[in-house]
CSV table of C-alpha atoms in Angstrom, one decimal:
chain,number,residue,atom,x,y,z
A,24,MET,CA,17.6,-7.7,-1.4
A,25,LYS,CA,14.4,-5.7,-1.6
A,26,HIS,CA,12.0,-6.2,-4.5
A,27,ARG,CA,10.6,-3.3,-6.4
A,28,PRO,CA,6.9,-2.8,-5.9
A,29,VAL,CA,4.7,-3.9,-8.8
A,30,TYR,CA,1.4,-2.4,-7.5
A,31,ALA,CA,0.2,0.6,-5.7
A,32,LEU,CA,-2.7,0.0,-3.3
A,33,CYS,CA,-5.5,2.2,-2.1
A,34,PRO,CA,-5.6,2.1,1.7
A,35,ARG,CA,-9.3,2.9,1.8
A,36,CYS,CA,-11.0,0.7,-0.9
A,37,GLY,CA,-8.2,-1.8,-1.6
A,38,ARG,CA,-8.0,-1.0,-5.3
A,39,ALA,CA,-4.7,-2.2,-6.7
A,40,VAL,CA,-3.1,-0.3,-9.6
A,41,PRO,CA,-0.1,-1.5,-11.7
A,42,LEU,CA,2.7,0.9,-11.2
A,43,HIS,CA,3.4,1.4,-14.9
A,44,LEU,CA,0.1,3.3,-15.1
A,45,GLY,CA,1.6,6.1,-13.1
A,46,GLU,CA,-1.4,6.8,-10.9
A,47,ARG,CA,-0.7,8.4,-7.5
A,48,TYR,CA,-4.2,8.7,-6.1
A,49,CYS,CA,-7.2,6.4,-6.1
A,50,VAL,CA,-9.7,7.2,-8.8
A,51,ASN,CA,-12.5,5.8,-6.5
A,52,ASP,CA,-11.9,7.9,-3.4
A,53,GLY,CA,-8.9,10.2,-3.9
A,54,ALA,CA,-6.7,8.5,-1.3
A,55,PRO,CA,-2.9,8.6,-1.9
A,56,LEU,CA,-1.8,5.1,-3.1
A,57,LEU,CA,0.6,3.0,-1.0
A,58,LEU,CA,3.7,1.5,-2.5
A,59,ALA,CA,4.8,-0.4,0.6
A,60,CYS,CA,3.7,-1.5,4.0
A,61,ALA,CA,3.6,1.5,6.4
A,62,GLY,CA,4.8,-0.8,9.2
A,63,CYS,CA,7.8,-2.6,7.7
A,64,GLY,CA,8.4,-1.1,4.3
A,65,GLN,CA,7.7,-4.4,2.4
A,66,PRO,CA,6.7,-3.6,-1.2
A,67,ILE,CA,3.3,-4.5,-2.5
A,68,ASN,CA,3.8,-7.2,-5.0
A,69,SER,CA,0.3,-8.6,-5.3
A,70,PRO,CA,-3.0,-7.0,-6.5
A,71,TYR,CA,-4.9,-9.2,-4.0
A,72,THR,CA,-3.2,-8.3,-0.8
A,73,ARG,CA,-5.0,-6.7,2.2
A,74,PHE,CA,-2.3,-7.5,4.8
A,75,CYS,CA,1.5,-7.4,4.6
A,76,ALA,CA,3.0,-10.8,4.1
A,77,SER,CA,6.1,-9.7,6.1
A,78,CYS,CA,4.6,-8.2,9.3
A,79,GLY,CA,0.8,-9.0,9.1
A,80,ARG,CA,-0.2,-5.3,9.3
A,81,LEU,CA,-3.5,-4.3,7.5
A,82,HIS,CA,-2.6,-2.0,4.5
A,83,GLY,CA,-4.0,1.4,5.3
A,84,GLU,CA,-4.0,0.9,9.1
A,85,PRO,CA,-2.9,4.1,10.7
A,86,SER,CA,0.6,4.2,12.2
A,87,PRO,CA,0.7,4.0,15.9
A,88,VAL,CA,1.1,7.4,17.5
A,89,SER,CA,3.8,7.8,20.2
A,90,PRO,CA,2.3,9.3,23.3
A,91,LEU,CA,3.6,12.7,24.3
A,92,VAL,CA,5.7,12.6,27.4
C-alpha cells in the first residue's frame, strides 16, 4: 500500500513544503516541487529528507539518460 505524500520538496534547495499549502514551485528558486522520488516513486513523507529511504537516490538527482543506439 502506497502512502500519500505529506510534503513537496524542492530538488535544488531542499526546502520542504506541506502539501496542504498547495505550492507547486519553490519560492526560493522557482524549481518545480517534487512529490515523490524520481527513481522509485516513493512519496516524500519527511521534511528533513535529502535521500529516498527506499532506493537511496538523492532527491533532485537527474534521471539517468538512456544512450541512443
